mmCIF file of C-alpha atoms in Angstrom:
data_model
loop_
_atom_site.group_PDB
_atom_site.id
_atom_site.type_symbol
_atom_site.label_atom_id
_atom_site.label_comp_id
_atom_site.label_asym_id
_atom_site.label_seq_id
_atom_site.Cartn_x
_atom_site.Cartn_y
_atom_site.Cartn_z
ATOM 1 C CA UNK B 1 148.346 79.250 91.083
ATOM 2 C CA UNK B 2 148.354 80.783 88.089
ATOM 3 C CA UNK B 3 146.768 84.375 87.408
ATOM 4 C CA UNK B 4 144.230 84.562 84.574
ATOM 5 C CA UNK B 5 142.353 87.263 82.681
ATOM 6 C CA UNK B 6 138.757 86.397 81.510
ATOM 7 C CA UNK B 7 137.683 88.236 78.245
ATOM 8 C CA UNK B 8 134.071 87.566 77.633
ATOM 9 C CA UNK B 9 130.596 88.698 76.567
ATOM 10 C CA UNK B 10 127.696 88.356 78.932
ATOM 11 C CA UNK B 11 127.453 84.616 79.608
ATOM 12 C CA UNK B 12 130.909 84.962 81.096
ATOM 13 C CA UNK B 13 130.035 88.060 82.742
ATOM 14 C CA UNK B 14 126.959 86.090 84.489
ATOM 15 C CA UNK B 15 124.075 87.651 82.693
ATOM 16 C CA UNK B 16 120.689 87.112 83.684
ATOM 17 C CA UNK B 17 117.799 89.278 82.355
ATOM 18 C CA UNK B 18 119.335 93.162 82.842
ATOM 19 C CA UNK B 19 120.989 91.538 86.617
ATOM 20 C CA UNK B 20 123.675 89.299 87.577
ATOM 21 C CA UNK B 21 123.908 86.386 88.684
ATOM 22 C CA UNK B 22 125.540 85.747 92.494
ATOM 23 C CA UNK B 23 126.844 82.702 91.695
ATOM 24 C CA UNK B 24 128.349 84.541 88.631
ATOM 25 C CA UNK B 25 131.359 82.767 86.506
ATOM 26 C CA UNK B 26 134.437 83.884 87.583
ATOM 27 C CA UNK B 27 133.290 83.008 91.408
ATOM 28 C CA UNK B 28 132.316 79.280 89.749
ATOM 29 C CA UNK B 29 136.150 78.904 88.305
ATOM 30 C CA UNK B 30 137.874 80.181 90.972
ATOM 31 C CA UNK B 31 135.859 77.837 93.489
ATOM 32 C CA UNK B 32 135.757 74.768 91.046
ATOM 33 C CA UNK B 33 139.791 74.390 90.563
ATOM 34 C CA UNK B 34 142.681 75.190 91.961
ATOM 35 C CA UNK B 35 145.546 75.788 89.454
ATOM 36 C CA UNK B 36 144.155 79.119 87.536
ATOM 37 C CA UNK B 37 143.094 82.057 89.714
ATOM 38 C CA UNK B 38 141.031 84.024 87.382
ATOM 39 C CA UNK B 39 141.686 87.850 89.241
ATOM 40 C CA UNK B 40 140.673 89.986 86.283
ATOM 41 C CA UNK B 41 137.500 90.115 84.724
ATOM 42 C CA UNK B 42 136.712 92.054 81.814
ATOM 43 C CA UNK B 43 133.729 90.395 80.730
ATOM 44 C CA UNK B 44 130.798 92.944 79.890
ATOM 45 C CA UNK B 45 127.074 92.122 78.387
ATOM 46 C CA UNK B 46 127.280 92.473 74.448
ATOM 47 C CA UNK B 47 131.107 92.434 74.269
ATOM 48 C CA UNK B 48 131.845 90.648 70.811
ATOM 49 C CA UNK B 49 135.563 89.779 68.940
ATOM 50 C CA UNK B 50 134.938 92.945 66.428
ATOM 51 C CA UNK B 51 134.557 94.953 69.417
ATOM 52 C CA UNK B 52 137.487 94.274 71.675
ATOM 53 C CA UNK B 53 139.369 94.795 68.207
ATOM 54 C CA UNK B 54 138.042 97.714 67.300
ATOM 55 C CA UNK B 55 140.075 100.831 66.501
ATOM 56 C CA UNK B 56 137.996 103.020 68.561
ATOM 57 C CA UNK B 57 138.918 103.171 72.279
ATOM 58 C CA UNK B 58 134.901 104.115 72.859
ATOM 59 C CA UNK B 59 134.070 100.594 71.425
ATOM 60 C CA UNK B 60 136.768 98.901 73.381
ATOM 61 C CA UNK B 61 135.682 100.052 76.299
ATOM 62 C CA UNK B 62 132.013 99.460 75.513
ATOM 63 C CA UNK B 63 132.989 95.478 75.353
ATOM 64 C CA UNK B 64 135.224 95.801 78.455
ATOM 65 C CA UNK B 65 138.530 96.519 77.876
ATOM 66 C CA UNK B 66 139.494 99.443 80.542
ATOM 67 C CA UNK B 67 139.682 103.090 79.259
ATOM 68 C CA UNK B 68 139.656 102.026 75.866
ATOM 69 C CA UNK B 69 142.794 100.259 75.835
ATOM 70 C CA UNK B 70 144.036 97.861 73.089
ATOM 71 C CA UNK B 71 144.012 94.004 74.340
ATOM 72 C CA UNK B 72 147.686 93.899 73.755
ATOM 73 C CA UNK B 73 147.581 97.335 76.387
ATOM 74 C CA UNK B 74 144.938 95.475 78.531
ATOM 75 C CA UNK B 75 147.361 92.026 78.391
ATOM 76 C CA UNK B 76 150.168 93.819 79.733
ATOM 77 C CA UNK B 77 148.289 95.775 82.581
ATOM 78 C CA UNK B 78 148.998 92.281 84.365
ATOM 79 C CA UNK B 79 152.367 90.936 84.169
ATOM 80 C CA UNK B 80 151.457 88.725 86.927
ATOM 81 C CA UNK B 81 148.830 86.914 84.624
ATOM 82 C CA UNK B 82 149.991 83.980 82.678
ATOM 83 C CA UNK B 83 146.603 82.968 81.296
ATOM 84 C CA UNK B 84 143.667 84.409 79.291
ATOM 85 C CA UNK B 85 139.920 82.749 78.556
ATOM 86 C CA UNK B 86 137.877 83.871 75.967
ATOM 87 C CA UNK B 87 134.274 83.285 76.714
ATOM 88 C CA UNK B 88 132.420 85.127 73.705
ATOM 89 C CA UNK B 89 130.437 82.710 71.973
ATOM 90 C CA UNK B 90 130.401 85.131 68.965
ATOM 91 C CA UNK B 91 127.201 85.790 69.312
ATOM 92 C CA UNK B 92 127.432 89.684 69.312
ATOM 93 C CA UNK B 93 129.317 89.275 66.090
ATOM 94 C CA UNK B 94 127.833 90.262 63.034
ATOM 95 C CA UNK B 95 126.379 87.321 60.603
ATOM 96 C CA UNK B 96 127.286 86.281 57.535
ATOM 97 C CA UNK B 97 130.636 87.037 57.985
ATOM 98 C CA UNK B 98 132.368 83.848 58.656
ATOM 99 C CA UNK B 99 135.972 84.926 57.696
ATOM 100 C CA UNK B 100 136.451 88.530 59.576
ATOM 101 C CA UNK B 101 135.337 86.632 62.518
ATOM 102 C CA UNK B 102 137.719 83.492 61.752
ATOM 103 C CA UNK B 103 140.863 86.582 61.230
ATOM 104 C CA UNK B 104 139.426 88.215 64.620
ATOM 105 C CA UNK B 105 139.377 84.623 66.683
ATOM 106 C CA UNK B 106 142.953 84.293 65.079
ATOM 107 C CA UNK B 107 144.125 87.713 65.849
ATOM 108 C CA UNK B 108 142.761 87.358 69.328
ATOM 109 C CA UNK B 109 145.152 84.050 69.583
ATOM 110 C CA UNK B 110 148.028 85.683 68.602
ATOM 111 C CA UNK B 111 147.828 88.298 70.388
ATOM 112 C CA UNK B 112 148.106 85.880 73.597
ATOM 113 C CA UNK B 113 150.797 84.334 72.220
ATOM 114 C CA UNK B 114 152.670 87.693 71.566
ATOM 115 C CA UNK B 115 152.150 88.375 74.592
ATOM 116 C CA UNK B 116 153.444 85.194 75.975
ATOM 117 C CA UNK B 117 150.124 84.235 77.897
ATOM 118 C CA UNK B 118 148.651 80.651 77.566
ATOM 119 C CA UNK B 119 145.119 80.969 76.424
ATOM 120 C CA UNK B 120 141.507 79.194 75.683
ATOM 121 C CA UNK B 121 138.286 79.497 74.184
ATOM 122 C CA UNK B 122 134.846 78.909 75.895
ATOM 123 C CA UNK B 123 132.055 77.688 72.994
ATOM 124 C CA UNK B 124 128.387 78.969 73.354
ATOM 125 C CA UNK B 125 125.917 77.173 75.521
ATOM 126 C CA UNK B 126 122.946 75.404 73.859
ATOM 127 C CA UNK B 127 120.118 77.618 72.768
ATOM 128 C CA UNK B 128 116.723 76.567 73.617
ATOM 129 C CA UNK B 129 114.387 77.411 71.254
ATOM 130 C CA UNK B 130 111.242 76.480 73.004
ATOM 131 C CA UNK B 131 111.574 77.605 75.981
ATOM 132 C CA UNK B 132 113.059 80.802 75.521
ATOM 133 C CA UNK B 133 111.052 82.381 72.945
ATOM 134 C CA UNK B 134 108.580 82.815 75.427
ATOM 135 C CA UNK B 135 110.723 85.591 76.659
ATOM 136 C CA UNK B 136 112.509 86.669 73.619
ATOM 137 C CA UNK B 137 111.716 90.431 72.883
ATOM 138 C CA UNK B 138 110.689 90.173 69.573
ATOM 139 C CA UNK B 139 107.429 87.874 70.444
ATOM 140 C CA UNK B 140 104.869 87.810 68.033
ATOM 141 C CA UNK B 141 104.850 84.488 65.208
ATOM 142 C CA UNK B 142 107.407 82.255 65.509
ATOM 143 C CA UNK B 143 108.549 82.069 61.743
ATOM 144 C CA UNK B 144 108.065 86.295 61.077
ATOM 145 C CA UNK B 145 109.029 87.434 64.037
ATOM 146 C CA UNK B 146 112.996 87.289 63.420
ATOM 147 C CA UNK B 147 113.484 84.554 66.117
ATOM 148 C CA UNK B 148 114.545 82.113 63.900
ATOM 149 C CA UNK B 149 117.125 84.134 61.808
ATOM 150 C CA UNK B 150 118.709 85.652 65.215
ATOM 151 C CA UNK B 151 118.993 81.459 66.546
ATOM 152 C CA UNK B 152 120.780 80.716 62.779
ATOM 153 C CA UNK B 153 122.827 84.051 63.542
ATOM 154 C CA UNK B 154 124.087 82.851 66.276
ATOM 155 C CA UNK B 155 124.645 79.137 65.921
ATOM 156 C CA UNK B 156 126.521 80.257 62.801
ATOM 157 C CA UNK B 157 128.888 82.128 64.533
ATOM 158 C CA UNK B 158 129.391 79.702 67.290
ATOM 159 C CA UNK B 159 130.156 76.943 64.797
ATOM 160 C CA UNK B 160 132.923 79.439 63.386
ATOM 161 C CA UNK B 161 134.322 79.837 66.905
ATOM 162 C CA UNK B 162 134.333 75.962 66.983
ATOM 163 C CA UNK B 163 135.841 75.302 63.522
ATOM 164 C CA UNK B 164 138.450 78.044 63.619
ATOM 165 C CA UNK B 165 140.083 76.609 67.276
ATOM 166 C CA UNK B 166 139.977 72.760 65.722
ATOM 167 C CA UNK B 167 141.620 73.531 62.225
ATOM 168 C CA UNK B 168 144.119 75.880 64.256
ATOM 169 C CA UNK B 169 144.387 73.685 67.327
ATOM 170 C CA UNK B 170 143.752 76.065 69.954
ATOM 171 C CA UNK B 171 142.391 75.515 73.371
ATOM 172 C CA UNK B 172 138.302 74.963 73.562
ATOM 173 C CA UNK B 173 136.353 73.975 75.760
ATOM 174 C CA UNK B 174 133.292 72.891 73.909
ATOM 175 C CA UNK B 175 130.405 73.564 76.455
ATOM 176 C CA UNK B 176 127.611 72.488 73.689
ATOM 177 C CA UNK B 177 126.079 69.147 74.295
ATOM 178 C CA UNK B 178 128.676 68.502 77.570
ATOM 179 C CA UNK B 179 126.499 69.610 80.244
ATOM 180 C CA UNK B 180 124.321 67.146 81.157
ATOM 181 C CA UNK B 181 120.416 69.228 81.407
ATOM 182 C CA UNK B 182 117.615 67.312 83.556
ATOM 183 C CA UNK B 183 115.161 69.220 81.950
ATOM 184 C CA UNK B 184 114.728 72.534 79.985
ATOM 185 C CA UNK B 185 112.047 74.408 81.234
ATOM 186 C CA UNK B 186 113.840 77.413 83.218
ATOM 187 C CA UNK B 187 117.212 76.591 82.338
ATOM 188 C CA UNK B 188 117.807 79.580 80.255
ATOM 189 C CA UNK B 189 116.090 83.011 80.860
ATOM 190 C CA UNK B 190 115.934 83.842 77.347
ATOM 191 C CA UNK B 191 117.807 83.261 73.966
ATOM 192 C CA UNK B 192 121.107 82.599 75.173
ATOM 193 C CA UNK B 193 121.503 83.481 78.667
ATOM 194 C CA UNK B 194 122.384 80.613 81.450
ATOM 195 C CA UNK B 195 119.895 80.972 84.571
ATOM 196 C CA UNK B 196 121.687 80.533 87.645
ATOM 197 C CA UNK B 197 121.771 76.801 87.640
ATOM 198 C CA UNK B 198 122.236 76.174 83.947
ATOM 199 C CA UNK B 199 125.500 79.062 84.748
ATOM 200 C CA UNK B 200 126.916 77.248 87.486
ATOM 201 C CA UNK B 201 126.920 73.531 85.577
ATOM 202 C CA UNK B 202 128.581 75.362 82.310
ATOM 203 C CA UNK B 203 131.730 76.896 84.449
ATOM 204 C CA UNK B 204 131.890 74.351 86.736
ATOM 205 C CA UNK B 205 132.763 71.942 83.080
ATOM 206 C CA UNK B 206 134.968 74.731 81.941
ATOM 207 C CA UNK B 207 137.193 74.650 85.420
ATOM 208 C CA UNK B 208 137.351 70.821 84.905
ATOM 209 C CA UNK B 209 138.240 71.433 81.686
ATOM 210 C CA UNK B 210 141.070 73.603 81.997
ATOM 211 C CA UNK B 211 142.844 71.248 84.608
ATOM 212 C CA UNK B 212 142.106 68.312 82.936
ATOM 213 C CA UNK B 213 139.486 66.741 84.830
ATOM 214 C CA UNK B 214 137.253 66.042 81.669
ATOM 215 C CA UNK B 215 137.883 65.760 78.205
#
């Protein structure tokens, strides 16, 4: 099989609430596929692109890269891994600015391929208004309370993710709209976050993904 590092905010790191989940992601791809064995995880809540790019090793290692290190630095800790999966939605990066995320997404990309490792993108999961602003910490009115600019925040910044990998062709697995929900209420915890069932049905896609199973 082949060895992969996932890079990732917390959706890939199996975020629910301040907990994780036990059925968390990188147990979901290993079990749901058997070409890529994905042994190193560096997925950490809040990581972003800007942040695992960052010049300052304290940043880095605040979105998950160990000790601080550079991705190229963290890429080479594993010699024995061919592969690499992004799974930051771009959430975490900061709005209205569409084209230092589209240079990170592209740096990020050719880094990999610097570094001679095959690579892919995971797109966001489908936010659900409704139900989660029950839980979202702002409360208060739905049209003052900030909810809606944070949702166009980061939609925006998953549709960059999106357009940059199509107009450059790289690998992405488009999660949005693919996963076939029975019903919303509980499926998400909160804003963004997969519950444990929502989780499982959004890796188990990717792994199929990956090896080709769906399209």
């Amino acid at each position: 099989m082949i060895k992969a590092i996932m890079i990732g905010d917390s959706s890939m790191w199996g975020a629910i609430n301040a907990t994780r989940h036990t059925d968390h992601p990188q147990v979901v791809l290993n079990r749901e596929q058997n070409v890529f064995d994905f042994s190193y995880n560096y997925s950490t809540p809040g990581a972003s692109f800007a942040g695992i790019l960052s010049s300052d090793p304290i940043t880095r290692a605040a979105n998950g890269l160990p000790a601080g290190r550079t991705l190229e630095e963290t890429l080479a800790l594993h010699p024995d891994a061919d592969g690499v999966l992004f799974g930051m939605s771009a959430g975490n990066d900061m709005s209205g600015q569409a084209v230092a995320l589209a240079n990170n997404i592209n740096t990020c990309a050719n880094i990999c391929i610097s570094s001679n490792k095959v690579f892919a993108f995971v797109g966001g999961p489908d936010v659900n208004v409704s139900d989660s602003y029950e839980n979202y910490p702002n409360g208060g009115d739905f049209y003052s309370s900030g909810y809606l600019q944070r949702i166009a925040d980061i939609v925006g910044n998953m549709e960059v993710l999106r357009q940059v990998c199509l107009q450059e062709g790289y690998p992405f697995v488009d999660v949005k709209n693919r996963v076939r929900i029975m019903e919303w209420n509980g499926v998400t915890c909160d804003i963004i976050h997969p519950s444990q069932e929502y989780s499982r049905q959004i890796y188990t896609y990717v792994a199929k993904a990956l090896t080709g199973q769906v399209t």
